[in-house]
Short mmCIF file of C-alpha atoms in Angstrom, two decimals:
data_model
loop_
_atom_site.label_atom_id
_atom_site.label_comp_id
_atom_site.label_asym_id
_atom_site.label_seq_id
_atom_site.Cartn_x
_atom_site.Cartn_y
_atom_site.Cartn_z
CA MET A 4 111.59 182.57 81.80
CA SER A 5 107.97 183.70 80.93
CA ARG A 6 105.15 181.70 82.60
CA SER A 7 101.71 180.90 81.12
CA HIS A 8 98.61 181.43 83.14
CA PRO A 9 95.97 179.01 81.35
CA ALA A 10 93.98 178.76 84.50
CA ALA A 11 93.68 182.51 84.85
CA GLY A 12 93.84 182.58 88.66
CA TYR A 13 95.00 186.29 88.30
CA LYS A 14 91.39 187.19 87.90
CA LYS A 15 91.00 186.70 91.61
CA ILE A 16 93.20 189.87 92.35
CA PHE A 17 90.72 192.13 90.63
CA GLU A 18 87.71 191.09 92.83
CA THR A 19 85.71 192.68 95.64
CA VAL A 20 86.60 191.65 99.02
CA GLU A 21 85.17 192.64 102.63
CA GLU A 22 87.21 194.60 105.18
CA LEU A 23 88.36 192.91 108.48
CA ASN A 24 86.84 193.67 111.88
CA GLU A 25 90.10 192.98 113.47
CA PRO A 26 93.40 191.76 112.69
CA ILE A 27 93.69 188.07 111.69
CA PRO A 28 96.74 186.04 112.73
CA ALA A 29 99.11 184.67 110.03
CA THR A 30 100.68 181.17 109.66
CA ILE A 31 104.45 181.50 109.41
CA THR A 32 106.62 179.26 107.69
CA GLY A 33 110.42 179.86 107.70
CA VAL A 34 112.06 182.30 109.83
CA ILE A 35 111.30 186.09 109.89
CA PRO A 36 114.48 187.85 110.64
CA SER A 37 114.22 188.93 114.44
CA TRP A 38 115.18 192.55 113.41
CA LEU A 39 112.20 193.02 111.35
CA GLY A 40 109.46 194.50 113.58
CA GLY A 41 107.10 197.00 111.94
CA SER A 42 104.05 197.25 109.75
CA LEU A 43 103.81 196.91 105.84
CA LEU A 44 101.32 199.19 104.68
CA ARG A 45 99.90 199.02 101.14
CA MET A 46 97.07 200.69 99.21
CA GLY A 47 94.89 199.33 96.35
CA PRO A 48 91.41 198.99 95.15
CA GLY A 49 89.14 196.64 97.08
CA GLN A 50 85.49 197.25 95.84
CA PHE A 51 85.16 196.86 92.23
CA GLU A 52 81.54 197.58 91.84
CA VAL A 53 78.64 199.47 93.48
CA GLY A 54 74.97 198.75 93.20
CA GLY A 55 75.46 196.36 90.32
CA GLU A 56 77.51 198.95 88.49
CA PRO A 57 80.96 197.91 87.77
CA PHE A 58 83.97 200.15 88.06
CA ASN A 59 85.70 200.10 84.73
CA HIS A 60 89.37 200.86 85.53
CA LEU A 61 92.05 199.39 87.34
CA PHE A 62 92.40 202.72 89.15
CA ASP A 63 88.51 203.22 89.94
CA GLY A 64 88.17 200.52 92.71
CA GLN A 65 87.35 201.96 96.15
CA ALA A 66 90.73 202.43 98.39
CA LEU A 67 91.68 199.54 100.72
CA ILE A 68 94.48 199.93 103.02
CA HIS A 69 96.32 196.68 104.04
CA LYS A 70 98.70 195.99 106.85
CA PHE A 71 100.97 193.24 107.92
CA ASP A 72 102.27 193.73 111.37
CA LEU A 73 105.52 191.99 112.41
CA LYS A 74 106.09 191.91 116.21
CA ASN A 75 108.48 189.39 117.83
CA GLY A 76 108.11 186.62 115.31
CA GLN A 77 104.16 186.93 115.13
CA VAL A 78 102.56 188.26 112.13
CA THR A 79 98.97 189.71 111.76
CA TYR A 80 96.90 191.02 108.53
CA TYR A 81 94.48 193.73 108.72
CA ARG A 82 92.63 195.89 106.13
CA ARG A 83 89.99 198.49 106.08
CA PHE A 84 88.26 200.63 103.41
CA ILE A 85 89.11 204.14 103.60
CA ARG A 86 86.14 206.32 104.50
CA THR A 87 86.72 208.67 101.42
CA ASP A 88 83.83 210.84 100.34
CA ALA A 89 83.61 208.74 97.19
CA TYR A 90 83.45 205.46 99.44
CA VAL A 91 80.77 206.76 101.85
CA ARG A 92 78.61 208.37 99.30
CA ALA A 93 78.66 205.28 96.98
CA MET A 94 77.81 202.97 100.04
CA THR A 95 74.92 205.47 101.15
CA GLU A 96 73.18 205.95 97.74
CA ASN A 97 74.34 202.36 96.44
CA ARG A 98 75.65 203.72 93.16
CA VAL A 99 78.69 205.58 91.68
CA VAL A 100 78.29 209.03 93.00
CA ILE A 101 81.80 210.57 92.39
CA THR A 102 83.48 210.20 88.88
CA GLU A 103 86.49 207.89 89.07
CA PHE A 104 89.59 207.64 86.89
CA GLY A 105 87.86 205.55 84.17
CA THR A 106 84.23 205.48 85.50
CA ALA A 107 81.90 208.30 85.00
CA ALA A 108 79.20 209.04 87.64
CA TYR A 109 75.75 209.69 86.38
CA PRO A 110 73.65 212.53 87.77
CA ASP A 111 71.26 211.59 90.66
CA PRO A 112 68.22 210.15 89.01
CA CYS A 113 66.05 211.45 91.63
CA LYS A 114 66.90 215.09 91.00
CA ASN A 115 65.07 217.12 88.52
CA ILE A 116 66.64 219.16 85.54
CA PHE A 117 66.82 222.21 87.64
CA SER A 118 69.06 220.92 90.51
CA ARG A 119 71.19 219.15 88.15
CA PHE A 120 71.61 222.48 86.28
CA PHE A 121 72.75 224.08 89.40
CA THR A 122 74.90 221.07 90.44
CA TYR A 123 76.74 221.79 87.11
CA PHE A 124 77.46 225.18 87.94
CA LYS A 125 78.75 224.52 91.39
CA GLY A 126 81.49 222.63 89.36
CA ILE A 127 83.49 219.55 89.46
CA GLU A 128 83.62 217.04 92.14
CA VAL A 129 87.03 215.63 92.14
CA THR A 130 87.57 212.03 93.56
CA ASP A 131 89.35 211.41 96.75
CA ASN A 132 89.75 207.78 96.29
CA CYS A 133 93.13 207.38 97.56
CA LEU A 134 93.83 203.88 96.30
CA VAL A 135 97.64 204.57 94.92
CA ASN A 136 100.07 205.01 97.67
CA ILE A 137 100.51 205.77 101.39
CA TYR A 138 103.54 207.95 102.87
CA PRO A 139 104.45 210.07 105.59
CA ILE A 140 104.39 213.84 105.83
CA GLY A 141 105.91 214.93 109.15
CA GLU A 142 104.47 212.72 112.02
CA ASP A 143 101.48 211.82 109.85
CA PHE A 144 100.34 209.12 107.09
CA TYR A 145 98.55 209.98 104.12
CA ALA A 146 96.72 207.82 101.54
CA VAL A 147 97.03 209.26 98.22
CA THR A 148 95.91 209.34 94.56
CA GLU A 149 96.89 211.98 92.14
CA THR A 150 94.18 214.70 92.62
CA ASN A 151 94.49 217.56 95.14
CA TYR A 152 92.78 215.53 97.87
CA ILE A 153 94.90 213.36 100.18
CA THR A 154 93.59 211.34 103.15
CA LYS A 155 95.26 211.30 106.69
CA VAL A 156 95.03 207.73 107.95
CA ASP A 157 95.95 206.22 111.35
CA PRO A 158 98.54 203.71 110.57
CA ASP A 159 97.86 201.57 113.49
CA SER A 160 94.24 201.38 113.68
CA LEU A 161 93.81 202.02 109.77
CA GLU A 162 91.01 204.44 110.70
CA THR A 163 90.31 207.48 108.26
CA LEU A 164 91.20 210.76 110.22
CA LYS A 165 90.85 213.67 107.79
CA LYS A 166 90.41 214.56 104.20
CA VAL A 167 92.93 217.29 103.13
CA ASP A 168 92.65 219.54 100.11
CA LEU A 169 96.29 220.53 98.92
CA CYS A 170 94.76 223.42 96.97
CA LYS A 171 94.44 225.30 100.47
CA TYR A 172 98.27 225.21 100.90
CA LEU A 173 99.73 225.10 97.30
CA SER A 174 98.96 226.13 93.83
CA VAL A 175 98.72 222.86 92.24
CA ASN A 176 95.78 221.01 90.82
CA GLY A 177 97.17 217.70 92.18
CA VAL A 178 100.58 215.95 93.01
CA THR A 179 101.93 212.58 92.24
CA ALA A 180 101.71 209.57 94.48
CA HIS A 181 105.41 209.43 94.24
CA PRO A 182 107.17 212.02 96.32
CA HIS A 183 110.76 212.08 97.17
CA THR A 184 111.77 212.05 100.92
CA GLU A 185 115.14 213.34 102.26
CA ALA A 186 116.88 211.83 105.38
CA ASP A 187 115.35 214.90 107.56
CA GLY A 188 111.83 214.25 106.56
CA THR A 189 111.70 216.94 103.92
CA VAL A 190 109.26 216.02 101.14
CA TYR A 191 109.31 217.02 97.43
CA ASN A 192 106.58 216.25 95.02
CA ILE A 193 105.35 217.57 91.55
CA GLY A 194 102.09 218.54 90.16
CA ASN A 195 100.37 220.12 87.16
CA CYS A 196 99.32 223.75 87.80
CA PHE A 197 96.56 225.18 85.52
CA GLY A 198 97.39 228.94 86.19
CA LYS A 199 95.81 232.08 85.53
CA ASN A 200 94.88 232.78 81.89
CA MET A 201 95.46 229.10 81.36
CA SER A 202 99.06 229.33 81.59
CA LEU A 203 100.48 225.91 82.24
CA ALA A 204 103.42 224.77 84.39
CA TYR A 205 104.57 221.74 86.34
CA ASN A 206 105.38 222.91 89.84
CA ILE A 207 107.65 221.04 92.24
CA VAL A 208 106.73 221.57 95.98
CA LYS A 209 108.63 221.19 99.04
CA ILE A 210 107.20 220.30 102.34
CA PRO A 211 109.28 220.71 105.39
CA PRO A 212 109.95 218.04 108.11
CA ALA A 213 107.93 218.23 111.36
CA GLN A 214 109.19 221.08 113.53
CA GLY A 215 108.49 219.68 116.79
CA ASP A 216 105.95 222.28 117.60
CA GLU A 217 102.34 221.52 116.97
CA SER A 218 102.45 223.14 113.44
CA GLU A 219 101.18 221.11 110.31
CA PRO A 220 104.20 220.73 107.87
CA LEU A 221 101.77 221.33 105.18
CA GLU A 222 101.08 224.81 106.18
CA LYS A 223 104.76 225.52 105.63
CA SER A 224 104.73 224.05 102.22
CA LYS A 225 105.51 225.99 99.05
CA VAL A 226 106.33 225.91 95.19
CA VAL A 227 110.09 226.02 94.81
CA VAL A 228 110.40 225.69 91.05
CA GLN A 229 108.14 226.03 87.84
CA ILE A 230 108.82 223.97 84.93
CA PRO A 231 106.99 225.37 81.67
CA SER A 232 104.77 223.22 79.69
CA SER A 233 105.86 222.38 76.05
CA GLU A 234 102.25 222.84 74.88
CA ARG A 235 99.63 225.37 75.80
CA LEU A 236 96.46 223.86 77.22
CA LYS A 237 97.92 220.42 77.17
CA PRO A 238 99.94 219.47 80.18
CA SER A 239 101.76 215.99 80.10
CA TYR A 240 100.66 213.25 82.59
CA VAL A 241 103.00 213.15 85.24
CA HIS A 242 103.35 210.15 87.63
CA SER A 243 106.80 210.50 89.11
CA PHE A 244 110.01 212.67 88.85
CA GLY A 245 113.78 212.14 89.59
CA MET A 246 115.88 213.90 92.21
CA THR A 247 119.68 213.76 92.71
CA ASP A 248 121.77 215.63 95.56
CA ASN A 249 121.65 218.97 93.29
CA TYR A 250 118.90 218.56 90.76
CA PHE A 251 115.36 217.68 89.90
CA VAL A 252 114.82 215.61 86.74
CA PHE A 253 111.33 216.01 85.11
CA VAL A 254 110.40 214.02 82.02
CA GLU A 255 107.65 215.44 79.88
CA GLN A 256 106.02 212.54 77.97
CA PRO A 257 103.75 212.54 74.93
CA VAL A 258 100.58 211.48 76.82
CA LYS A 259 98.83 214.77 77.25
CA ILE A 260 95.83 216.01 79.22
CA ASN A 261 93.54 217.99 76.98
CA LEU A 262 92.46 220.73 79.31
CA LEU A 263 89.60 221.92 77.28
CA LYS A 264 88.33 218.38 77.13
CA PHE A 265 88.96 218.03 80.77
CA LEU A 266 86.72 221.15 81.63
CA SER A 267 83.94 220.38 79.38
CA ALA A 268 84.00 216.72 80.18
CA TRP A 269 82.20 217.59 83.35
CA SER A 270 79.33 218.81 81.64
CA ILE A 271 79.09 215.70 79.29
CA ARG A 272 77.33 212.85 80.61
CA GLY A 273 79.55 209.89 81.09
CA ALA A 274 83.03 211.33 80.67
CA SER A 275 85.72 210.29 83.08
CA TYR A 276 89.28 211.23 83.61
CA MET A 277 90.42 208.74 80.91
CA ASP A 278 88.45 210.63 78.36
CA CYS A 279 90.55 213.55 78.58
CA PHE A 280 93.87 212.05 77.79
CA GLU A 281 95.37 212.23 74.22
CA SER A 282 98.67 211.35 72.47
CA ASN A 283 100.84 214.03 71.00
CA TYR A 284 102.22 212.18 67.83
CA SER A 285 105.07 214.62 67.10
CA MET A 286 106.85 215.76 70.24
CA GLY A 287 108.66 212.87 71.26
CA THR A 288 109.82 213.07 75.05
CA TRP A 289 111.42 216.16 76.55
CA PHE A 290 113.69 216.01 79.60
CA HIS A 291 113.88 218.92 81.87
CA LEU A 292 116.20 219.83 84.62
CA ALA A 293 116.13 222.26 87.47
CA THR A 294 118.61 222.92 90.29
CA LYS A 295 117.63 222.19 93.86
CA ASP A 296 119.33 224.73 95.95
CA PRO A 297 118.95 227.60 94.89
CA ALA A 298 115.75 226.25 93.00
CA ALA A 299 115.85 227.20 89.32
CA TYR A 300 114.76 225.84 86.11
CA MET A 301 117.57 225.20 83.69
CA SER A 302 115.86 226.69 80.45
CA SER A 303 118.93 226.41 78.26
CA HIS A 304 119.21 222.47 78.70
CA LYS A 305 116.78 221.32 75.94
CA PHE A 306 116.75 217.38 75.97
CA ARG A 307 114.71 215.45 73.49
CA ALA A 308 114.23 211.76 73.04
CA SER A 309 111.85 209.43 71.17
CA ALA A 310 108.44 208.85 72.31
CA PHE A 311 107.57 206.82 75.64
CA ASN A 312 105.18 206.43 78.34
CA LEU A 313 106.87 206.86 81.81
CA PHE A 314 105.13 206.18 84.98
CA HIS A 315 108.03 205.14 87.35
CA HIS A 316 111.60 206.70 87.67
CA ILE A 317 114.06 204.14 89.28
CA ASN A 318 116.80 206.42 90.38
CA SER A 319 118.81 209.37 89.20
CA TYR A 320 122.45 210.38 90.14
CA GLU A 321 125.26 212.70 89.25
CA ASP A 322 128.58 211.69 87.76
CA GLN A 323 131.44 213.57 86.47
CA GLY A 324 129.37 216.25 84.95
CA PHE A 325 126.51 213.90 83.91
CA ILE A 326 123.00 213.09 85.29
CA VAL A 327 122.26 209.48 84.87
CA VAL A 328 118.66 208.62 84.74
CA ASP A 329 117.14 205.23 85.06
CA LEU A 330 113.52 204.72 83.93
CA CYS A 331 110.77 202.08 83.51
CA THR A 332 109.63 203.09 80.06
CA TRP A 333 106.87 201.93 77.72
CA LYS A 334 107.66 202.71 73.93
CA GLY A 335 105.68 205.06 71.82
CA HIS A 336 102.97 207.35 72.58
CA ASP A 337 99.94 205.09 72.92
CA PHE A 338 98.68 205.43 76.56
CA VAL A 339 99.36 202.41 78.74
CA TYR A 340 96.50 202.94 80.83
CA ASN A 341 94.32 202.22 77.75
CA TYR A 342 95.30 198.63 78.34
CA LEU A 343 94.40 198.51 82.23
CA TYR A 344 90.52 198.43 82.09
CA LEU A 345 89.46 195.56 84.30
CA ALA A 346 87.69 194.01 81.43
CA ASN A 347 91.01 193.63 79.68
CA VAL A 348 92.93 192.10 82.71
CA LYS A 349 90.14 189.68 83.63
CA GLU A 350 90.20 188.13 80.25
CA GLU A 351 91.16 184.57 79.77
CA TRP A 352 94.92 184.16 79.23
CA GLU A 353 94.89 183.98 75.55
CA GLU A 354 92.95 186.97 75.29
CA VAL A 355 95.15 188.97 77.82
CA LYS A 356 98.15 187.93 75.69
CA LYS A 357 96.67 189.08 72.64
CA ALA A 358 95.78 192.61 73.99
CA ALA A 359 99.33 192.90 75.47
CA THR A 360 100.72 192.31 72.18
CA ARG A 361 99.18 195.56 70.79
CA ALA A 362 100.18 197.65 73.69
CA PRO A 363 103.37 199.56 74.05
CA GLN A 364 106.36 197.46 74.93
CA PRO A 365 108.20 198.01 78.27
CA GLU A 366 111.83 198.66 78.66
CA VAL A 367 114.14 199.67 81.51
CA ARG A 368 116.42 202.49 80.04
CA ARG A 369 119.20 204.61 81.12
CA TYR A 370 119.39 208.17 79.77
CA VAL A 371 122.54 210.24 80.33
CA LEU A 372 122.20 214.13 80.45
CA PRO A 373 125.24 216.20 80.07
CA LEU A 374 125.42 219.28 82.20
CA ASP A 375 128.21 221.15 80.21
CA ILE A 376 127.02 222.06 76.76
CA HIS A 377 129.28 223.81 74.46
CA ARG A 378 127.91 225.00 71.12
CA GLU A 379 131.07 223.92 69.18
CA GLU A 380 130.47 220.14 69.93
CA GLN A 381 127.63 219.89 67.53
CA GLY A 382 126.96 216.41 66.02
CA LYS A 383 129.19 214.36 68.41
CA ASN A 384 128.35 212.31 71.41
CA LEU A 385 128.77 214.24 74.71
CA VAL A 386 128.56 211.46 76.90
CA SER A 387 132.11 210.21 78.19
CA LEU A 388 131.21 208.13 81.13
CA SER A 389 133.19 204.77 80.42
CA TYR A 390 130.45 202.42 81.68
CA THR A 391 127.36 203.36 79.65
CA THR A 392 126.26 203.26 76.01
CA ALA A 393 123.77 205.89 76.31
CA THR A 394 124.60 208.91 74.09
CA ALA A 395 123.73 212.62 73.89
CA VAL A 396 124.20 214.68 70.61
CA LEU A 397 123.86 218.46 70.36
CA HIS A 398 121.95 219.67 67.25
CA SER A 399 122.20 222.87 65.52
CA ASP A 400 118.97 224.21 67.13
CA GLY A 401 120.40 223.78 70.51
CA THR A 402 118.34 220.79 71.42
CA ILE A 403 120.31 217.68 72.63
CA TRP A 404 119.03 214.24 71.25
CA LEU A 405 119.32 211.40 74.03
CA GLU A 406 119.59 207.72 72.97
CA PRO A 407 119.30 205.17 75.99
CA GLU A 408 121.25 202.26 77.04
CA VAL A 409 118.70 199.39 77.52
CA LEU A 410 119.15 197.87 80.88
CA PHE A 411 116.46 195.19 80.75
CA SER A 412 114.10 194.20 78.03
CA GLY A 413 111.93 191.15 77.18
CA PRO A 414 108.91 190.65 74.98
CA ARG A 415 105.95 191.93 76.92
CA GLN A 416 107.87 191.20 80.07
CA ALA A 417 107.83 194.50 82.07
CA PHE A 418 110.23 195.30 85.26
CA GLU A 419 107.88 197.60 86.70
CA PHE A 420 106.86 199.12 90.26
CA PRO A 421 110.78 199.58 90.75
CA GLN A 422 112.30 200.01 94.36
CA ILE A 423 115.78 200.61 95.50
CA ASN A 424 117.71 200.80 98.73
CA TYR A 425 116.07 204.16 99.08
CA SER A 426 117.51 205.31 102.41
CA GLN A 427 121.22 204.65 101.22
CA ARG A 428 121.10 205.24 97.50
CA ARG A 429 118.31 207.66 96.56
CA GLY A 430 120.10 210.27 94.27
CA LYS A 431 123.32 208.51 94.30
CA GLU A 432 125.21 205.99 92.19
CA TYR A 433 123.73 202.43 92.85
CA SER A 434 123.89 198.88 91.64
CA PHE A 435 120.42 197.23 92.46
CA ALA A 436 116.81 197.80 91.53
CA TYR A 437 113.99 195.43 92.45
CA GLY A 438 110.93 195.19 90.52
CA LEU A 439 107.46 193.57 89.99
CA GLY A 440 107.65 191.33 86.84
CA LEU A 441 104.66 191.90 84.69
CA ASN A 442 103.92 189.28 82.31
CA HIS A 443 101.48 190.68 79.70
CA PHE A 444 100.44 193.08 82.32
CA ILE A 445 99.96 190.28 84.89
CA PRO A 446 102.10 190.36 88.08
CA ASP A 447 103.68 186.98 88.17
CA LYS A 448 107.38 187.47 89.43
CA ILE A 449 109.80 189.48 91.64
CA VAL A 450 112.83 190.58 89.78
CA LYS A 451 116.29 192.02 91.03
CA LEU A 452 118.23 193.91 88.45
CA ASN A 453 121.77 194.83 88.66
CA VAL A 454 121.86 198.08 86.79
CA GLN A 455 125.51 198.00 86.05
CA THR A 456 126.11 194.30 84.69
CA LYS A 457 122.34 193.95 83.75
CA GLU A 458 122.33 190.51 85.54
CA THR A 459 118.73 189.52 87.04
CA TRP A 460 117.53 187.16 89.44
CA VAL A 461 113.91 186.13 89.62
CA TRP A 462 111.52 184.68 92.31
CA GLN A 463 108.42 183.12 90.98
CA GLU A 464 105.97 180.27 91.96
CA GLU A 465 103.15 178.42 90.20
CA ASP A 466 99.81 180.37 90.25
CA CYS A 467 101.37 183.02 92.49
CA TYR A 468 100.69 186.81 91.90
CA PRO A 469 103.13 189.01 93.72
CA SER A 470 102.88 192.89 94.29
CA GLU A 471 105.61 195.54 94.37
CA PRO A 472 108.54 194.44 96.39
CA LEU A 473 109.70 196.96 99.27
CA PHE A 474 113.34 196.66 100.21
CA VAL A 475 114.01 196.89 104.05
CA PRO A 476 117.71 197.16 104.75
CA THR A 477 119.22 195.07 107.54
CA PRO A 478 120.14 197.46 110.64
CA GLY A 479 123.64 198.45 110.43
CA ALA A 480 124.32 197.03 106.88
CA THR A 481 126.96 198.21 104.53
CA GLU A 482 126.27 196.25 101.63
CA GLU A 483 123.70 197.95 99.38
CA ASP A 484 121.52 194.68 98.94
CA ASP A 485 121.88 193.53 102.64
CA GLY A 486 118.23 193.40 103.71
CA VAL A 487 115.06 191.70 102.68
CA LEU A 488 112.19 192.33 100.14
CA LEU A 489 108.53 192.15 101.42
CA SER A 490 105.92 191.46 98.86
CA ILE A 491 102.17 190.60 99.37
CA VAL A 492 101.43 187.61 97.33
CA VAL A 493 98.14 186.09 96.14
CA LYS A 494 97.96 182.21 95.40
CA PRO A 495 94.12 181.84 94.55
CA GLY A 496 93.62 178.18 94.80
CA ALA A 497 95.43 177.84 98.08
CA GLU A 498 94.04 176.89 101.53
CA ARG A 499 95.46 180.22 102.74
CA PRO A 500 95.42 182.43 99.57
CA GLY A 501 97.21 185.35 100.79
CA PHE A 502 100.65 185.70 102.19
CA LEU A 503 103.37 188.15 102.94
CA LEU A 504 106.55 186.90 101.29
CA VAL A 505 109.94 187.77 102.79
CA LEU A 506 112.95 187.27 100.39
CA ASP A 507 116.57 187.66 100.98
CA ALA A 508 117.40 190.60 98.91
CA MET A 509 120.94 189.51 98.03
CA LYS A 510 120.04 186.08 96.53
CA LEU A 511 116.14 186.55 95.96
CA THR A 512 115.77 183.25 98.16
CA GLU A 513 112.85 182.94 100.51
CA LEU A 514 113.23 183.46 104.13
CA SER A 515 109.74 183.16 105.27
CA ARG A 516 106.09 183.54 104.43
CA ALA A 517 103.20 184.55 106.70
CA GLU A 518 99.88 183.04 105.17
CA VAL A 519 96.29 184.32 105.88
CA ASN A 520 93.06 182.45 105.14
CA THR A 521 91.65 185.44 103.05
CA ILE A 522 92.28 186.47 99.38
CA ILE A 523 94.18 189.82 99.09
CA PRO A 524 93.17 192.06 95.96
CA VAL A 525 96.01 193.66 94.00
CA THR A 526 97.89 196.52 95.60
CA LEU A 527 99.89 199.32 93.90
CA HIS A 528 102.15 200.83 96.28
CA GLY A 529 102.97 201.18 100.06
CA VAL A 530 105.51 201.73 102.74
CA TYR A 531 107.31 199.90 105.39
CA LYS A 532 107.00 201.60 108.85
CA PRO A 533 109.64 200.50 111.28
#
């Protein structure tokens, strides 16, 4: 199954590109379904150095928004850099001005010691480099990273409209790039909150749908539930969360942000966000539940599991008194982001393989959390769902130890960037997940996984590097996998090296590709706008 990449063509997806002045037409092979008329919007890094200084980490490159437009059988491709403060100031001064995730900005060499001293007291300049995802809030589209700044963009012209500070509306220090959205447009998200007297919590926030009047949904946003941190001064890194019809699921992982390091890092020359992470070697992983309506933390349900890193929830649902939680995990407490420095992923293939061998191993897992807990059932498995081998055992201290069912596992083969038929199956029992196959961290296949039978389907092609596949359902479809997958694929040596790939989601066979004569750097997440 696993391909080899001796030519190391993947290096090309981590190289700087220019933006486009106008959309360019694509050359189409195959047939694009006539009902597919909309825009695929995706975010990723596009500028990997400035003024001769390289950005160090995969999550440091300056935010580039990409758009494939599908209209009556024609396809165009367009991209623009987002005019964030981080980007505009870097371009103006030709140096890294704002500290990024893994790259420190040094003080302005032209300033003397006094003005530097005052800058330090003015405090931290947090990056607004929104390279991770784009999603709608109300009628508007926002490009996001994981800080308190989100950036409103025009999904048609790709113009940057407005920098928004979430701290003005909500008591959070930032929210994830993976909100949950309900059918009516209500958006839920989760973020760390470093409260007064350094009390720590994870806050779940709710942003109501657009009201039809001129009011901003963000103005009406609020924190609906607080989940306490297991460790004072050290919140866990949170990248996504789970939501069923009636519950929120939060997984507290052993990758910690050391707040004291974080607050002092800004006075230390050359510290970045990455320097503030540390692993907790003893806590394992904690699962937390909260009810949705009325919103309340379920403090009596203390779920524990062995240590893993978690970035992406696949789906969660309720079944017969249990909550089933499907996750893309990486085993152990070593932080996966330590392996995503650009210097690592741009190595020759043998080196890339060696580094991935030392990294945490990926695994798709299903955990099952019982809602009914009776003291007398100590020591025996509480999970009675017939279709899973996942277990939950009550211990004498009141904690419930969880062991997973493994849904997908291959040596250094990750099923990541998971997607589902979200509109039909979010928070409900489901069968299919679609993901990007990472081969020693290099994206080289698209994978469909049947989470009930564990059957897999794969699309891959020589020297092709795809991105997260987005599922778009066929209008009026009843079958869960009746639809298409959209992925941006890069084929570095080709005459037209970037293309939009359209796959039949049922069989994972190619329906069409729309090729453009420009390379497209790596994209992380995105959205299909009908």
